[in-house]
PDB file of N, CA, C and O in Angstrom:
ATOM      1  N   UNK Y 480     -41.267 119.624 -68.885  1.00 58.00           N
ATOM      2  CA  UNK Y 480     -41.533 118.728 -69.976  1.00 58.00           C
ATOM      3  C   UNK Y 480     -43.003 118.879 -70.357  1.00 58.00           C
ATOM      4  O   UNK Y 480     -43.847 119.075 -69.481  1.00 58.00           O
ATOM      5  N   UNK Y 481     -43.460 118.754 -72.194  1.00 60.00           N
ATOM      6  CA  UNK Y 481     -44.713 118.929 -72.031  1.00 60.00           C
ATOM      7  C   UNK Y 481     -44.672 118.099 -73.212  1.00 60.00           C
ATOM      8  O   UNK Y 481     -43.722 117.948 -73.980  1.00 60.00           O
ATOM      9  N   UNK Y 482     -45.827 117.576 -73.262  1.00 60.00           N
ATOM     10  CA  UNK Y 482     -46.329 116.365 -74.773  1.00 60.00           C
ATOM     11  C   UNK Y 482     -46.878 116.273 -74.510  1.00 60.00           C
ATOM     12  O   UNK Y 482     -47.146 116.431 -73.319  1.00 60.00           O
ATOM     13  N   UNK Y 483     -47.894 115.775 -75.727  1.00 60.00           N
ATOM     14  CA  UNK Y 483     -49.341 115.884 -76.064  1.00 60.00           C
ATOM     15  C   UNK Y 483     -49.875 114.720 -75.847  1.00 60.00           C
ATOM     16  O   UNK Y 483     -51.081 114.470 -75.822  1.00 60.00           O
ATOM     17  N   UNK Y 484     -48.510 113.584 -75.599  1.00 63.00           N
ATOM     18  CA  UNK Y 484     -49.198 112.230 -75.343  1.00 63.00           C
ATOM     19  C   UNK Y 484     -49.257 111.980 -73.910  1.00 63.00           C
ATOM     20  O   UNK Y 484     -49.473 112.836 -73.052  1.00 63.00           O
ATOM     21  N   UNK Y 485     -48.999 110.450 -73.673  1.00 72.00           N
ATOM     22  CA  UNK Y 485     -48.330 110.188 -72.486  1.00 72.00           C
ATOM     23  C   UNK Y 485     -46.847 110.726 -71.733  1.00 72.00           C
ATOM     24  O   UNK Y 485     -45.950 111.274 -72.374  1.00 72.00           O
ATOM     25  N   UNK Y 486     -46.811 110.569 -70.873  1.00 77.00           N
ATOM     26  CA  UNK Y 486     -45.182 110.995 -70.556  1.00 77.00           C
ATOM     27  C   UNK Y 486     -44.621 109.541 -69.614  1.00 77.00           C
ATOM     28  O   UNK Y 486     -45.412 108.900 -68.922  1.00 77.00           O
ATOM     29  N   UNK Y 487     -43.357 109.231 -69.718  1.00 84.00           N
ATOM     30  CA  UNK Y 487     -43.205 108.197 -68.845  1.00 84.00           C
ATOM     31  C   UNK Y 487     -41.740 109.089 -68.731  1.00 84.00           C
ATOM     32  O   UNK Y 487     -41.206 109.712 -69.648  1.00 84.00           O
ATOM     33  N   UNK Y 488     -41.313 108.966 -67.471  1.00 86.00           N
ATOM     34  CA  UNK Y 488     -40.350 109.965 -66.948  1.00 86.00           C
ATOM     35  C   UNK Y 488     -39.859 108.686 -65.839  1.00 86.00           C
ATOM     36  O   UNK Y 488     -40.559 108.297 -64.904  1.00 86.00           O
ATOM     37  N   UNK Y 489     -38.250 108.053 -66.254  1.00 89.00           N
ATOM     38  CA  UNK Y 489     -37.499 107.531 -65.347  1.00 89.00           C
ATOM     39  C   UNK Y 489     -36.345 107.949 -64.840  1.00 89.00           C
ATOM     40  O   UNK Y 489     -35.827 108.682 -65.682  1.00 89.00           O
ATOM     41  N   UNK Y 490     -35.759 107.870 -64.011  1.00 91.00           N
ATOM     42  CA  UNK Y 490     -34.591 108.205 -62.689  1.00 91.00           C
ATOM     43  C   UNK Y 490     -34.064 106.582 -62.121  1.00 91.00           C
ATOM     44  O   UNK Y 490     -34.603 105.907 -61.244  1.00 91.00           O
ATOM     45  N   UNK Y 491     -32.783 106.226 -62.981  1.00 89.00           N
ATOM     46  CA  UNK Y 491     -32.640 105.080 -62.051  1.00 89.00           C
ATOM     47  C   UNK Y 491     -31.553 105.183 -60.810  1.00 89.00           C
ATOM     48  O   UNK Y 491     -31.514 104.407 -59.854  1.00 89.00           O
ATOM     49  N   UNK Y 492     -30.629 106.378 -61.048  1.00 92.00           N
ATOM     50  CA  UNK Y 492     -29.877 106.301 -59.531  1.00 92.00           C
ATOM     51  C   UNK Y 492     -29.802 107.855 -59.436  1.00 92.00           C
ATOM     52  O   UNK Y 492     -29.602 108.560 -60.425  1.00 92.00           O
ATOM     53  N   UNK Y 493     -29.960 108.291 -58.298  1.00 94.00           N
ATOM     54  CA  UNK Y 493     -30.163 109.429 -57.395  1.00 94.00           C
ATOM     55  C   UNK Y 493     -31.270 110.293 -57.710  1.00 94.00           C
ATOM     56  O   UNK Y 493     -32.324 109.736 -58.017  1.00 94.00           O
ATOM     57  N   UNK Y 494     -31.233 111.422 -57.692  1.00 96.00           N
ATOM     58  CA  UNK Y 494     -32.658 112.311 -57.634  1.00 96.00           C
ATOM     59  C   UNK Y 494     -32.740 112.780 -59.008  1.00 96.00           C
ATOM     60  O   UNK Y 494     -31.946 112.848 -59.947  1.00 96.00           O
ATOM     61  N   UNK Y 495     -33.906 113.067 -58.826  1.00 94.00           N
ATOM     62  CA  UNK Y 495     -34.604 113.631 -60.184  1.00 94.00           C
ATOM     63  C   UNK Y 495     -35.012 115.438 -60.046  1.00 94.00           C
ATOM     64  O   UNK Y 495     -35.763 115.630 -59.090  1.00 94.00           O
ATOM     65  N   UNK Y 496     -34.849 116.013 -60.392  1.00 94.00           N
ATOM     66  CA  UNK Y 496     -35.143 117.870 -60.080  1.00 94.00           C
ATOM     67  C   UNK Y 496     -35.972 117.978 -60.852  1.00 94.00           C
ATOM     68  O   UNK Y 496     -35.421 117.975 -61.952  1.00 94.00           O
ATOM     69  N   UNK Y 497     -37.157 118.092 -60.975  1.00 91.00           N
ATOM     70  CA  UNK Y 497     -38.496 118.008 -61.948  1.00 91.00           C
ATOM     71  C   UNK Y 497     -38.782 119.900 -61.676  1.00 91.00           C
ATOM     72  O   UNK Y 497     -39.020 120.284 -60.531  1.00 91.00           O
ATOM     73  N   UNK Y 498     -38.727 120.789 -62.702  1.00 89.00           N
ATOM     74  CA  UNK Y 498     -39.667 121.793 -62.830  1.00 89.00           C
ATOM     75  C   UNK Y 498     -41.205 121.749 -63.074  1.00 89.00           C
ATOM     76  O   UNK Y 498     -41.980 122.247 -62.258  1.00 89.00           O
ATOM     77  N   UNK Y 499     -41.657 121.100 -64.294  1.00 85.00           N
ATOM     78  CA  UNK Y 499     -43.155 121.051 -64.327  1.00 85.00           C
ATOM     79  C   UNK Y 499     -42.713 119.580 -65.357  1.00 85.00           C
ATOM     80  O   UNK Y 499     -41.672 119.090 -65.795  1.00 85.00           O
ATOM     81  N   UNK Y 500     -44.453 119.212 -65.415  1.00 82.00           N
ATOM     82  CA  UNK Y 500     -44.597 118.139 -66.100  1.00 82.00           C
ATOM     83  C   UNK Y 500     -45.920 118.291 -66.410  1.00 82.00           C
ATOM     84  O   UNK Y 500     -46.822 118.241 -65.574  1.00 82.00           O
ATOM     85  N   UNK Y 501     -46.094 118.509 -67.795  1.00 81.00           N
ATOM     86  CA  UNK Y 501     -47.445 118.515 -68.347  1.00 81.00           C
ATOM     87  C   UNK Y 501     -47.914 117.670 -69.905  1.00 81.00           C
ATOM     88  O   UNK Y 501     -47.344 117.773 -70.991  1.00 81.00           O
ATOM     89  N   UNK Y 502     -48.898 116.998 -69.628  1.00 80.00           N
ATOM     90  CA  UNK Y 502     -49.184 116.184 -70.733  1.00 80.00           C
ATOM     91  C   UNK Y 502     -50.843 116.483 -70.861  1.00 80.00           C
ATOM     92  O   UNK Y 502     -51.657 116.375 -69.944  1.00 80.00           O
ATOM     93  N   UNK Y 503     -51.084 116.841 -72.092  1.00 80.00           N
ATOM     94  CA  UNK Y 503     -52.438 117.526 -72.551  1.00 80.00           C
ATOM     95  C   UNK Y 503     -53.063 116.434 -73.554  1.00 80.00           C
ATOM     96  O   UNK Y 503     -53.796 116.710 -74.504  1.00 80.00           O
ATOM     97  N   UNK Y 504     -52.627 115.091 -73.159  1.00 79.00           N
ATOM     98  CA  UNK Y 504     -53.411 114.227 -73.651  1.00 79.00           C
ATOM     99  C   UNK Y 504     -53.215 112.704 -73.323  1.00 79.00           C
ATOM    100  O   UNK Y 504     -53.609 111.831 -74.095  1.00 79.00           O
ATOM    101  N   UNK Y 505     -52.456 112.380 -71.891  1.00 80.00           N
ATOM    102  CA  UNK Y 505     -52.471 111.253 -71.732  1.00 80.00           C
ATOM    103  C   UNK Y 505     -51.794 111.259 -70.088  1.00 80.00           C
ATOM    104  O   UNK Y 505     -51.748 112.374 -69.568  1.00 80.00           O
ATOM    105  N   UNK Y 506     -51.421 110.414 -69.494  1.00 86.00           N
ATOM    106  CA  UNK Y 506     -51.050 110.066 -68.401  1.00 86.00           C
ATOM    107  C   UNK Y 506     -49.667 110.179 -68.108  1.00 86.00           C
ATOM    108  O   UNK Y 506     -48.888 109.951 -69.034  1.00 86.00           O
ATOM    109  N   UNK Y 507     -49.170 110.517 -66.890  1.00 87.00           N
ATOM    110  CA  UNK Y 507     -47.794 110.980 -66.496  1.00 87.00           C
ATOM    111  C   UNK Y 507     -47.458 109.745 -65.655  1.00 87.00           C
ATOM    112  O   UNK Y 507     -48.301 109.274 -64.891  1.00 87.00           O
ATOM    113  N   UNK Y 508     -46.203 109.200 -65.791  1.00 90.00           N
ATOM    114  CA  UNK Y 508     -46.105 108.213 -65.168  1.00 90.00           C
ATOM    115  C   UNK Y 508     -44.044 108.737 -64.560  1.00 90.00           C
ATOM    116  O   UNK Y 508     -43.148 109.078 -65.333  1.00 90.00           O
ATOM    117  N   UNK Y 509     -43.967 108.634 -63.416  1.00 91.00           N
ATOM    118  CA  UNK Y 509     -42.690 108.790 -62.855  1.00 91.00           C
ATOM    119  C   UNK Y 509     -42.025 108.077 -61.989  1.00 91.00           C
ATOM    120  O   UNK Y 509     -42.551 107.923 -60.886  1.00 91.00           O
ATOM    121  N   UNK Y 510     -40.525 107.372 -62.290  1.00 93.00           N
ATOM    122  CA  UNK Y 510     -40.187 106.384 -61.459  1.00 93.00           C
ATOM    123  C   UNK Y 510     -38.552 106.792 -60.797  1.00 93.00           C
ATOM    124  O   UNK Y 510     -37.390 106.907 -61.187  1.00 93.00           O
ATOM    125  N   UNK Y 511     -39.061 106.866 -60.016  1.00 94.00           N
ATOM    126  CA  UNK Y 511     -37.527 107.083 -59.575  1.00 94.00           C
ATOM    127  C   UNK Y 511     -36.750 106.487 -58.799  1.00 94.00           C
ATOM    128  O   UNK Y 511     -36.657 106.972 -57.672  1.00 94.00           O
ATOM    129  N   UNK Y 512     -35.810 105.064 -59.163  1.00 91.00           N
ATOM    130  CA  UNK Y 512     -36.050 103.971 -58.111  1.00 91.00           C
ATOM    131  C   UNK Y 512     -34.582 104.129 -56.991  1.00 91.00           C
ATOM    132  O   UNK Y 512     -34.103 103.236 -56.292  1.00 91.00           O
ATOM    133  N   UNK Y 513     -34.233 105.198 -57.091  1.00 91.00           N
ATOM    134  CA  UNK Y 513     -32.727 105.329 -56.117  1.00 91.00           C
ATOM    135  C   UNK Y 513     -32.554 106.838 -55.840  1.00 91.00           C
ATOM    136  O   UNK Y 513     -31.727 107.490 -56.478  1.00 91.00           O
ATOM    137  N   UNK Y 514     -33.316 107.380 -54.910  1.00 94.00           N
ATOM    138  CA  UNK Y 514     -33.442 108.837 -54.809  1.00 94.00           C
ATOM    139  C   UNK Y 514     -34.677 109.564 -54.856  1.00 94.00           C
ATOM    140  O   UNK Y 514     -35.766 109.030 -54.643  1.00 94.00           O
ATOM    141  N   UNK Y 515     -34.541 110.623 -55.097  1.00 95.00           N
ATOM    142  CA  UNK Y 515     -35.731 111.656 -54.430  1.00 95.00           C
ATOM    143  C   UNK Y 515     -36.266 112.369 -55.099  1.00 95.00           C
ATOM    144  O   UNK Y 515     -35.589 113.364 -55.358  1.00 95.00           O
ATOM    145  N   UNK Y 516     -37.927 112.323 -55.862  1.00 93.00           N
ATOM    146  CA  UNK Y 516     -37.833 113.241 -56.918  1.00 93.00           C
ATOM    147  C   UNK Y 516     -38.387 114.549 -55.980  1.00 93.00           C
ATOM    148  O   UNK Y 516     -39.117 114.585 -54.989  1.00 93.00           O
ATOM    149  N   UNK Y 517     -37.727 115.556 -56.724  1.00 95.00           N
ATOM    150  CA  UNK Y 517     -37.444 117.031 -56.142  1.00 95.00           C
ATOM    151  C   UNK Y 517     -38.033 117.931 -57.055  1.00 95.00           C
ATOM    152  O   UNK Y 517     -38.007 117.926 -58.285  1.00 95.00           O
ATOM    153  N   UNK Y 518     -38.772 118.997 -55.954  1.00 92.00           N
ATOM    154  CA  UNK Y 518     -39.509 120.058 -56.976  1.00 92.00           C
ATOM    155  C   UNK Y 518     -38.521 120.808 -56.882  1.00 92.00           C
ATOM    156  O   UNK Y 518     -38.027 121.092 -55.791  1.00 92.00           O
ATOM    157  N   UNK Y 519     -38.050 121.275 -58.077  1.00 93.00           N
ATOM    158  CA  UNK Y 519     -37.232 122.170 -58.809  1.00 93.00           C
ATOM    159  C   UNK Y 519     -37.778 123.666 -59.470  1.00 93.00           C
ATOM    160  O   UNK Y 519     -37.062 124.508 -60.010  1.00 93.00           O
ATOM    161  N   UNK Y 520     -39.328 123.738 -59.252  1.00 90.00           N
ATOM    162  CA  UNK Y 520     -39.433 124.899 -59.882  1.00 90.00           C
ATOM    163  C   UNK Y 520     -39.717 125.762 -58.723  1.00 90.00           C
ATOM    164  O   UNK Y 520     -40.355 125.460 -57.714  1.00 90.00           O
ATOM    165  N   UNK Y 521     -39.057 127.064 -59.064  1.00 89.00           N
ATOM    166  CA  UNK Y 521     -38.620 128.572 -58.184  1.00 89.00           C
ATOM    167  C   UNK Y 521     -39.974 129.109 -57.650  1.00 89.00           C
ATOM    168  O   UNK Y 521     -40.138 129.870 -56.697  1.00 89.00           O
ATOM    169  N   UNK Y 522     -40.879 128.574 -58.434  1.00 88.00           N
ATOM    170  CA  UNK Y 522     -42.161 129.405 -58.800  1.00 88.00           C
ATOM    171  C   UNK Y 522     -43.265 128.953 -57.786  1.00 88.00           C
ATOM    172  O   UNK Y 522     -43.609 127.778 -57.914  1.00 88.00           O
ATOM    173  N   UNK Y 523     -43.816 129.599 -56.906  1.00 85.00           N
ATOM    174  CA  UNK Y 523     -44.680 128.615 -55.933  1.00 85.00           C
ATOM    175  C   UNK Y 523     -46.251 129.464 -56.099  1.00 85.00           C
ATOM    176  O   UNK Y 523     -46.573 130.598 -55.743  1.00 85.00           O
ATOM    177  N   UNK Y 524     -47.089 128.298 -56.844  1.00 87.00           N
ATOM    178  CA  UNK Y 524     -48.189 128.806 -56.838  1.00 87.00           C
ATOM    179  C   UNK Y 524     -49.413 128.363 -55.869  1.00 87.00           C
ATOM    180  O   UNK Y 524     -49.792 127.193 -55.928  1.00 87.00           O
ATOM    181  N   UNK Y 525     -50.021 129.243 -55.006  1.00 90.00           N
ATOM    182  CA  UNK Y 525     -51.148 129.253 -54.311  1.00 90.00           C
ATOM    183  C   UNK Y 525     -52.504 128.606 -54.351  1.00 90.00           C
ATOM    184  O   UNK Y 525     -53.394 129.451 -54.255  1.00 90.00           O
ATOM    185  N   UNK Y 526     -52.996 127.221 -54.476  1.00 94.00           N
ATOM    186  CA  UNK Y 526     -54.204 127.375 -54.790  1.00 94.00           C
ATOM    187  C   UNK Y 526     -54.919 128.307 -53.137  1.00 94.00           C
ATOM    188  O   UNK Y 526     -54.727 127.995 -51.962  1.00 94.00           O
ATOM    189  N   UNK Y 527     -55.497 129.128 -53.542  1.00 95.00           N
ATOM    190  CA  UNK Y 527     -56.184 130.096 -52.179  1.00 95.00           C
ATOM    191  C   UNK Y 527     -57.320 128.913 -51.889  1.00 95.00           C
ATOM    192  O   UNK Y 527     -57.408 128.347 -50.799  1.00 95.00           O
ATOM    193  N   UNK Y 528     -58.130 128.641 -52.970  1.00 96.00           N
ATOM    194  CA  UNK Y 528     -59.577 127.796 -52.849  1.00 96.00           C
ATOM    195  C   UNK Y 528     -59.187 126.185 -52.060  1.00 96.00           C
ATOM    196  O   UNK Y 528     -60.017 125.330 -51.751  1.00 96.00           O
ATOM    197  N   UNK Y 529     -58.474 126.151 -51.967  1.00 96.00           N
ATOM    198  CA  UNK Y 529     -57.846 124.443 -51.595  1.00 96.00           C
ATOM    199  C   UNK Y 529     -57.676 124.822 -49.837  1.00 96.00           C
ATOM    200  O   UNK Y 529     -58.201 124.321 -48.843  1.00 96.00           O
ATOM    201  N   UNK Y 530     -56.504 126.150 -50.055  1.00 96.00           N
ATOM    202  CA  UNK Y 530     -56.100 126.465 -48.804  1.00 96.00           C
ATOM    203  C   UNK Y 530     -57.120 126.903 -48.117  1.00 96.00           C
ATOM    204  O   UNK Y 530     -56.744 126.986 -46.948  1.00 96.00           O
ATOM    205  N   UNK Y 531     -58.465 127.303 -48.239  1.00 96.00           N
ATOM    206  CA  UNK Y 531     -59.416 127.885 -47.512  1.00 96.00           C
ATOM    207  C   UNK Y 531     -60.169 126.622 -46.983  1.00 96.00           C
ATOM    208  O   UNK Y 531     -60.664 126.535 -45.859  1.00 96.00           O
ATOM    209  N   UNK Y 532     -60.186 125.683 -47.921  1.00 96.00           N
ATOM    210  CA  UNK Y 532     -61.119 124.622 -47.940  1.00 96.00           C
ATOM    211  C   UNK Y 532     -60.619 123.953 -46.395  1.00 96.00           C
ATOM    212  O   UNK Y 532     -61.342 123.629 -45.453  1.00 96.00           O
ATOM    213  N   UNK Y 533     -59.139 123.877 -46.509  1.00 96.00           N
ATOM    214  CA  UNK Y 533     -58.331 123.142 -45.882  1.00 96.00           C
ATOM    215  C   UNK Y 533     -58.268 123.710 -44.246  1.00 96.00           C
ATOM    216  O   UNK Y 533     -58.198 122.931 -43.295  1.00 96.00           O
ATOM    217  N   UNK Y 534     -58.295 124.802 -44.141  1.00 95.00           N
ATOM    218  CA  UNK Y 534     -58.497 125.921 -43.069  1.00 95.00           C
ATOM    219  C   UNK Y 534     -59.510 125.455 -42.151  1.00 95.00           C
ATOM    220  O   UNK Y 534     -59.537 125.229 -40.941  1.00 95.00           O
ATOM    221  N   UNK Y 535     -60.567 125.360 -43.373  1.00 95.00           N
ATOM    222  CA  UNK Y 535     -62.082 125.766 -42.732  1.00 95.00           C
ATOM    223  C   UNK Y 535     -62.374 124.104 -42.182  1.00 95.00           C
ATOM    224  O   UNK Y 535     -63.014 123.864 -41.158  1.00 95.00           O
ATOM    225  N   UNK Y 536     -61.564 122.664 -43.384  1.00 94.00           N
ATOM    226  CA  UNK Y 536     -62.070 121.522 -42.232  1.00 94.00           C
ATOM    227  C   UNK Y 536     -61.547 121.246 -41.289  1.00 94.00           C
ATOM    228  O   UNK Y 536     -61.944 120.313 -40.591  1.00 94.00           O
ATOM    229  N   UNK Y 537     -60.021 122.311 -40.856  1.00 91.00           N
ATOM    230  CA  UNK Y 537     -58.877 121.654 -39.672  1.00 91.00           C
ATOM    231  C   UNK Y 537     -60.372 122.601 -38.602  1.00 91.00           C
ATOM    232  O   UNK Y 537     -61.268 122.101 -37.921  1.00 91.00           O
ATOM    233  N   UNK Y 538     -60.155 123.580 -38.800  1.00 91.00           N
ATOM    234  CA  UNK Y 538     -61.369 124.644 -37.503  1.00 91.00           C
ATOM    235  C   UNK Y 538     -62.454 123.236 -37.132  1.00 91.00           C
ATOM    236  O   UNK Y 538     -62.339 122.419 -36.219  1.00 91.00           O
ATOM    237  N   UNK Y 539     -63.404 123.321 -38.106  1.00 90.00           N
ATOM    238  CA  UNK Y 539     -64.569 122.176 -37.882  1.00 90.00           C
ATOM    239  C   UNK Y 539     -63.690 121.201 -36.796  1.00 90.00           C
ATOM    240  O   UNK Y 539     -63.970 121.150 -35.598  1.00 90.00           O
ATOM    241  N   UNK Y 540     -62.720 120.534 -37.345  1.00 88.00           N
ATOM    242  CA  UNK Y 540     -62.338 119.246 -36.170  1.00 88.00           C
ATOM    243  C   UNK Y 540     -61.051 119.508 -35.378  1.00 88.00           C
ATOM    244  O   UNK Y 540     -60.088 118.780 -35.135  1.00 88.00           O
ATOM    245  N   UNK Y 541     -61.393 121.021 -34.990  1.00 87.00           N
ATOM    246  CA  UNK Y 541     -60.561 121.706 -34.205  1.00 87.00           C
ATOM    247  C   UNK Y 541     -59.243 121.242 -33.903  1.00 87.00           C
ATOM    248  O   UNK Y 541     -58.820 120.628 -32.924  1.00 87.00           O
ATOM    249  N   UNK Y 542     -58.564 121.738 -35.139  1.00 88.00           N
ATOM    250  CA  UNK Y 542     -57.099 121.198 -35.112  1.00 88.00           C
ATOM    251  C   UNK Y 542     -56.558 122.794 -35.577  1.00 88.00           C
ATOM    252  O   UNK Y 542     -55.891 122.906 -36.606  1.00 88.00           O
ATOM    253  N   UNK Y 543     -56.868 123.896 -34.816  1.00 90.00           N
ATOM    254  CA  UNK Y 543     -56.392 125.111 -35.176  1.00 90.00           C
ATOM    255  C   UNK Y 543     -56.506 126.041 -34.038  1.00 90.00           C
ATOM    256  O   UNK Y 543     -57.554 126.630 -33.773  1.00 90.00           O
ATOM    257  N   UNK Y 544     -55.344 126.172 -33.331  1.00 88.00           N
ATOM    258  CA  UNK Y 544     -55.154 127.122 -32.169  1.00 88.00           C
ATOM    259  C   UNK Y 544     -55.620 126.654 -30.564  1.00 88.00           C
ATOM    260  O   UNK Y 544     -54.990 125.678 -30.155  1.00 88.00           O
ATOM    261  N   UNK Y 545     -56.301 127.036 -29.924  1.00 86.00           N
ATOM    262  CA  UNK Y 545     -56.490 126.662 -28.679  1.00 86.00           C
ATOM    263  C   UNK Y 545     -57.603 125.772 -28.424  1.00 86.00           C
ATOM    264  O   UNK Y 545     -57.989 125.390 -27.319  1.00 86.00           O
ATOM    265  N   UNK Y 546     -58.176 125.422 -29.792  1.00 86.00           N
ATOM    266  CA  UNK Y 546     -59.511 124.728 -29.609  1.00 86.00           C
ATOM    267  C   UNK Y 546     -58.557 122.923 -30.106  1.00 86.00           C
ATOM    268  O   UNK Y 546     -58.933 121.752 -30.067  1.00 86.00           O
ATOM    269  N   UNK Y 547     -57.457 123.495 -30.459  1.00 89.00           N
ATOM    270  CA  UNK Y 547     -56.527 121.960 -30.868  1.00 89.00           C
ATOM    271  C   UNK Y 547     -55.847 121.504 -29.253  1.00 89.00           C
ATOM    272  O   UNK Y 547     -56.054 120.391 -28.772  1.00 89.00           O
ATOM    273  N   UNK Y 548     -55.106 122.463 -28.626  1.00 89.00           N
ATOM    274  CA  UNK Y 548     -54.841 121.634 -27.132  1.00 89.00           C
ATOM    275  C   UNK Y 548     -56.084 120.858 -26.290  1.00 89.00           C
ATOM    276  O   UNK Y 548     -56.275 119.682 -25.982  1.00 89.00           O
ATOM    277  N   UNK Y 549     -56.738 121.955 -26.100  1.00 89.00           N
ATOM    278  CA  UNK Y 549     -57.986 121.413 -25.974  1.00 89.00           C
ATOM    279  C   UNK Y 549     -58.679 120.174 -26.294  1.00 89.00           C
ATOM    280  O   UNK Y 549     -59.053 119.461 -25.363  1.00 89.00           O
ATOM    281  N   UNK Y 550     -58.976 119.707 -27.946  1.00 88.00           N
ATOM    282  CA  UNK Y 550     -58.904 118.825 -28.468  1.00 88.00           C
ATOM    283  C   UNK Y 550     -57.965 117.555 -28.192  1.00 88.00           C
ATOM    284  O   UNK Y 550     -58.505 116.626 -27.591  1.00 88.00           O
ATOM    285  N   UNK Y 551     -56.921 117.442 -28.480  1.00 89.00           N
ATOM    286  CA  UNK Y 551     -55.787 116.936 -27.781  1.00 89.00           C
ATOM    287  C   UNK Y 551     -55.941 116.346 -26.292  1.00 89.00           C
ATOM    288  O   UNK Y 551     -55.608 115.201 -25.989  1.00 89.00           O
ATOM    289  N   UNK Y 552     -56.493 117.290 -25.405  1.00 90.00           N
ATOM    290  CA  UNK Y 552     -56.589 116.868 -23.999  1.00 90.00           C
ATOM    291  C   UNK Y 552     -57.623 116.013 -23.960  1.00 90.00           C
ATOM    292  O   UNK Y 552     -57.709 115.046 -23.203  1.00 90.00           O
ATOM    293  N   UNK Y 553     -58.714 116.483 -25.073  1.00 91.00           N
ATOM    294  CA  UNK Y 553     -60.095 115.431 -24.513  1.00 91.00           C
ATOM    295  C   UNK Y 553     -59.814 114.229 -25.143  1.00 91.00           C
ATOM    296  O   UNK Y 553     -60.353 113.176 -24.802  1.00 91.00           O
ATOM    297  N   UNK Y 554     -58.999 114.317 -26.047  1.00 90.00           N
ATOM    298  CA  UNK Y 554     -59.039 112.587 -26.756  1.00 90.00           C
ATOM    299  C   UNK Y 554     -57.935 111.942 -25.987  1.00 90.00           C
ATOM    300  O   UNK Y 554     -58.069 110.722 -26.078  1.00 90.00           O
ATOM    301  N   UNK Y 555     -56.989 112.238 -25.331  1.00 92.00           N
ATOM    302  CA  UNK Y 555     -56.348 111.604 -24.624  1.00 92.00           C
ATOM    303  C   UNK Y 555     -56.855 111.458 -23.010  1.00 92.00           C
ATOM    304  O   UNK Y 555     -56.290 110.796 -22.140  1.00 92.00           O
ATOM    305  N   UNK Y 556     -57.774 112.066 -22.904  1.00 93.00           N
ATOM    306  CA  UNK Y 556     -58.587 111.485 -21.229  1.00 93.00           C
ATOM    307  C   UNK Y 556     -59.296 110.633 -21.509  1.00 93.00           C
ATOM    308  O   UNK Y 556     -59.460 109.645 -20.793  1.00 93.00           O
ATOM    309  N   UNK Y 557     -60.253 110.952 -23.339  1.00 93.00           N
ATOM    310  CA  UNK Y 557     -61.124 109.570 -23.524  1.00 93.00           C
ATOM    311  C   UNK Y 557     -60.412 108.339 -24.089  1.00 93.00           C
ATOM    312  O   UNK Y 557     -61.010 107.267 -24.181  1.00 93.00           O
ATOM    313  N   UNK Y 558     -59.057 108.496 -24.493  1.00 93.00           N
ATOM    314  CA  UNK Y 558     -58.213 107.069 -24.253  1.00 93.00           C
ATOM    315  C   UNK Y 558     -57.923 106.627 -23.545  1.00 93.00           C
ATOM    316  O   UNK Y 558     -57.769 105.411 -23.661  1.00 93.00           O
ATOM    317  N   UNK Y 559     -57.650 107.236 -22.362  1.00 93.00           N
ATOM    318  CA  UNK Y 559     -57.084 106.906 -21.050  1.00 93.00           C
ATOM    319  C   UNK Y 559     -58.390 106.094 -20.261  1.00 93.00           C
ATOM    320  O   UNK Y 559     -58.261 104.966 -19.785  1.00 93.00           O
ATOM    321  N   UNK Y 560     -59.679 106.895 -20.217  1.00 93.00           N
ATOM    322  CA  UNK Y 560     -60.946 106.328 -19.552  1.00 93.00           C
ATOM    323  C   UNK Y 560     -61.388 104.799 -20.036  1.00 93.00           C
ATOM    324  O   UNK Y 560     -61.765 103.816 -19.399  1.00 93.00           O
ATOM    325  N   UNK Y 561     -61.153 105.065 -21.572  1.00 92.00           N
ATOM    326  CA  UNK Y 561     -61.047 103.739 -22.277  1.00 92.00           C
ATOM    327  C   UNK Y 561     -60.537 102.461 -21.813  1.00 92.00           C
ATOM    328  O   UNK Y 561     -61.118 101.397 -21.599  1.00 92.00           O
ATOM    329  N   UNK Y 562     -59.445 102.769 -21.716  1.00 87.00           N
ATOM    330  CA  UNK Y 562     -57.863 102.059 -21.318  1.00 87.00           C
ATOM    331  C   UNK Y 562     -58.693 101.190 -19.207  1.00 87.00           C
ATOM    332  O   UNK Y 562     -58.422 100.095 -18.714  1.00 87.00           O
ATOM    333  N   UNK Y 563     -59.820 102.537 -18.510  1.00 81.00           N
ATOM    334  CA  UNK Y 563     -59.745 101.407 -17.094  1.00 81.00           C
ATOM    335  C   UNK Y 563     -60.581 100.333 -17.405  1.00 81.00           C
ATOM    336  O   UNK Y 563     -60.718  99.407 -16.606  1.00 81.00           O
TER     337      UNK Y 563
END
């Protein structure tokens, strides 16, 4: 769907299969009050710059590979130490 204005997009019983939704001059508003709205489009695009961003803050607070068990172990000994 695309318009130049607003879009108001309702679903009142079961799911909604949305491909794209674009409005080039006002606000998208979507309600779907009995079901699931569902991405429907085939097409899966990459932001790379988001995904790098996203990479680089899980590493920093080591939520990526062996520095995450690790992680994991120390915050649950310093809950536990907490906890006597």
């Amino acid at each position: 769907m695309k318009n130049l204005g607003a879009n108001y997009i309702e679903e009142i019983d079961g799911d909604l299969y949305l491909n794209s939704v674009e409005s080039q001059g006002g606000n998208v508003s979507i309600d779907v009050e009995d079901g699931d709205m569902i991405d429907n489009n085939p097409t899966e695009t990459v932001d790379t710059r988001a995904e790098n961003e996203l990479l680089k803050l899980w590493d920093e607070m080591m939520l990526l590979g062996d520095d995450a068990k690790d992680s994991a172990e120390q915050t649950v000994a310093a809950y536990e130490r907490m906890k006597e």
